[in-house]
């Protein structure tokens, strides 16, 4: 048999983070709460392939922020020529739009779906920016038209999920692209996309630099000033409408955007007071958004940027005959966890709640029977790796944070017993009826 | 704003299957049961990056069955030259071995881990063989030496998981590579790897062709005959030892392998009677296995091949100084589901148990309040997409299989009420106390 050792050098790859088992317990807790919340709100799960035709990925506009990873068979192969060139998806919205087109005849609309998968972007790795990261998306699509009330629903689902997670205070910022679009057109700036891209840098480079860039792109100082005045408007209620109107700009698209955003903010204030704000500087990088857009800040970590973003897209999913407008929002879970993982830990690094000890290796079958009885009643456990003195077994459990050690009956002892190694309490126990306190059954996330 | 429509052509990519929402519910049920079982047995979750250095992936021997997908930035980029060339992992064992080496100082050994992720192989797609597929792995590694009792533990965990899933009868076939290795050496065939590869084709091409291939590779007719006689031995108990000994071949490695396999089969017969068999033709394609190997057949679908495989690897994870021997087994979930999905369905295609109806669009805030109250008590629900007559709302629920429609109190009606649309029973209900029957709370898998 070939003995393989592999190359000796092993090291992390920049931008491709991995968690230790105890950190993974924290991540899994987040995933469980997010999934549970998405399902409580009626979102159905789908999982799409990791690859899309490169042609589809690159058709979504020049966005230098997203860099596509191409995928090709190392060995080449003659049967490849008729197949499309493939790339790893850089988000879950583009694959979802394609999935909707591909399966439109088999879905019922409006279709609510959630999707939790890794995505890949060949960006330069930096704080909170990875090349592989987990996203947790919800979207609603409908056929032909999409009712505006869904634009208020999505951030409420996110608010519900985040309220159950130990992430501290957060703020969902909502804008509507029609507002800056109409506003810019209203003051005579017609290259809306370029202006949006420049204003989007406001948090990073500050108002003076934004003004300079806008003027370099052809705006007058007055136009640049107006763009900044709009971007600075933020409010937890509909008062933003008055403040925009006070800037004295008129345009049909602006009026439409203000009404749409006011409706979203009104529902937010009713159903989740204090969690949503209208923030008119939010633009989002991706080109496919056409109306409402979302970002989310951790309060106290505003400079970290958004940890949950999305928006409405009216034309992303279209086969030329039918269009499926949608609205979606995506939790950047890896990005969120990178920020808050240092403040969290797991109560233990293994699911095992009980270590079944062995006084002698010949007792292993009996130990396995005890373990099977505990598992049948939902108690995670493992049998000791090797027969050893009790003290050694307790140390083994301690090192992993396993709270209970089980001692099967033996020649010296008529009954099974179980010891809580934290308190030292030891009691007679029966594997067919004993249960740990509910709080000890699974590893907990500790803040 | 740029309006994007994307390329019009949308079609599946061969070898990259996707499920519809109702099928995904079945898949998710399998994933939940598998994860729950792995955790009950004390396995900790990890998730590794999708990519490994190609150098590491290809160092594992010439295996034409696995084809590696290379990954590279479409845009190229100057900062890439110092980075390793990357490929998508083709299994979860190689990344796990690397993870153990990378984090050895932070793990406690023996280390039990599970890992549920997609893997990629550029094989020619065929029935049950995909280019992207989900694997569910458990492995145990230790430092320096790995106790043999773990080789009996792993198939018991799988047997426990499969016993809770609607997959019909199955058979875990166990062999030990030392048996054919010692046997072949004992009859004078020294190119063990080649002989193993030929005998591994037995189920596919039959004994006559195997004999021919063996002779083409230099075996005498008698040697070929002996190889086939060994491969034909299969038993649910230790009786296989006697049958091997009756072939009259002697070799130290053979004796060792027989003792190790007998120990595994003995524990299997005790702890999970009828689920494990010694099957001496099982070889496994991957080069890194060094002892016990596993495959799993669905009884009645033997020709479909293995849906859960693995083995012991003594030298896969080694940094030159320390070796971490391990044993692992992997459920080929996509492969398993491809076979049995046609016999399964979900009781509904959405998580929603309740549709909260709206008599008028102005009632939406009230409907949202009802839905929030139900969700707080764990009842998945959604508010009607649009206000409509009751009949239309019931049809909407019916189309998705949502069992209950909620009617909030209105001008005509003092109390909220809920209708089971299957029976037609309608009762007065309070969103802060009503609960559906437990069986209706979540979509169920129906056989």
Short mmCIF file of N, CA and C in Angstrom, two decimals, chain A residues 19-30 166 337 340-350 442-447:
data_model
loop_
_atom_site.label_atom_id
_atom_site.label_comp_id
_atom_site.label_asym_id
_atom_site.label_seq_id
_atom_site.Cartn_x
_atom_site.Cartn_y
_atom_site.Cartn_z
N UNK A 19 -12.52 28.25 11.34
CA UNK A 19 -12.71 28.34 12.78
C UNK A 19 -12.19 27.08 13.47
N UNK A 20 -11.78 27.27 14.72
CA UNK A 20 -11.52 26.13 15.59
C UNK A 20 -12.86 25.53 16.02
N UNK A 21 -12.88 24.28 16.53
CA UNK A 21 -14.16 23.65 16.89
C UNK A 21 -15.02 24.49 17.83
N UNK A 22 -14.43 25.15 18.83
CA UNK A 22 -15.26 25.93 19.76
C UNK A 22 -15.83 27.16 19.06
N UNK A 23 -15.08 27.75 18.15
CA UNK A 23 -15.59 28.89 17.39
C UNK A 23 -16.67 28.43 16.41
N UNK A 24 -16.49 27.25 15.87
CA UNK A 24 -17.49 26.69 14.96
C UNK A 24 -18.81 26.48 15.68
N UNK A 25 -18.77 26.17 16.98
CA UNK A 25 -20.01 26.04 17.76
C UNK A 25 -20.73 27.38 17.79
N UNK A 26 -19.98 28.45 17.94
CA UNK A 26 -20.59 29.79 17.91
C UNK A 26 -21.19 30.04 16.53
N UNK A 27 -20.41 29.76 15.48
CA UNK A 27 -20.92 29.97 14.11
C UNK A 27 -22.19 29.14 13.88
N UNK A 28 -22.15 27.89 14.34
CA UNK A 28 -23.30 27.01 14.12
C UNK A 28 -24.53 27.53 14.87
N UNK A 29 -24.33 28.10 16.05
CA UNK A 29 -25.44 28.71 16.79
C UNK A 29 -26.06 29.84 15.97
N UNK A 30 -25.21 30.68 15.41
CA UNK A 30 -25.72 31.76 14.56
C UNK A 30 -26.49 31.19 13.37
N UNK A 166 -26.33 37.30 20.01
CA UNK A 166 -25.54 38.16 20.90
C UNK A 166 -24.62 39.10 20.12
N UNK A 337 -19.18 37.62 12.12
CA UNK A 337 -18.51 36.83 13.15
C UNK A 337 -17.06 37.28 13.34
N UNK A 340 -17.28 39.96 15.90
CA UNK A 340 -17.75 39.73 17.28
C UNK A 340 -17.26 38.44 17.91
N UNK A 341 -16.60 37.56 17.11
CA UNK A 341 -16.12 36.30 17.68
C UNK A 341 -15.22 36.51 18.91
N UNK A 342 -14.34 37.52 18.91
CA UNK A 342 -13.48 37.68 20.09
C UNK A 342 -14.26 37.89 21.39
N UNK A 343 -15.52 38.35 21.30
CA UNK A 343 -16.28 38.58 22.53
C UNK A 343 -17.16 37.38 22.90
N UNK A 344 -17.09 36.30 22.11
CA UNK A 344 -17.95 35.15 22.35
C UNK A 344 -17.11 33.89 22.57
N UNK A 345 -17.70 32.93 23.28
CA UNK A 345 -17.05 31.62 23.35
C UNK A 345 -18.11 30.55 23.55
N UNK A 346 -17.70 29.29 23.42
CA UNK A 346 -18.62 28.17 23.62
C UNK A 346 -18.35 27.58 24.99
N UNK A 347 -19.43 27.07 25.64
CA UNK A 347 -19.27 26.52 26.98
C UNK A 347 -18.42 25.25 26.97
N UNK A 348 -18.31 24.59 25.80
CA UNK A 348 -17.37 23.49 25.64
C UNK A 348 -17.07 23.32 24.16
N UNK A 349 -16.03 22.56 23.83
CA UNK A 349 -15.60 22.48 22.43
C UNK A 349 -16.10 21.21 21.75
N UNK A 350 -16.92 20.44 22.42
CA UNK A 350 -17.45 19.18 21.87
C UNK A 350 -18.94 19.11 22.18
N UNK A 442 -26.48 20.81 25.45
CA UNK A 442 -25.69 21.21 24.27
C UNK A 442 -24.70 22.28 24.68
N UNK A 443 -23.61 22.43 23.94
CA UNK A 443 -22.72 23.56 24.22
C UNK A 443 -23.48 24.87 24.06
N UNK A 444 -23.24 25.82 24.93
CA UNK A 444 -23.89 27.13 24.86
C UNK A 444 -22.90 28.19 24.40
N UNK A 445 -23.45 29.24 23.81
CA UNK A 445 -22.61 30.38 23.45
C UNK A 445 -22.58 31.32 24.64
N UNK A 446 -21.39 31.67 25.07
CA UNK A 446 -21.20 32.50 26.27
C UNK A 446 -20.65 33.85 25.83
N UNK A 447 -21.25 34.93 26.34
CA UNK A 447 -20.75 36.27 25.97
C UNK A 447 -19.82 36.81 27.04
#
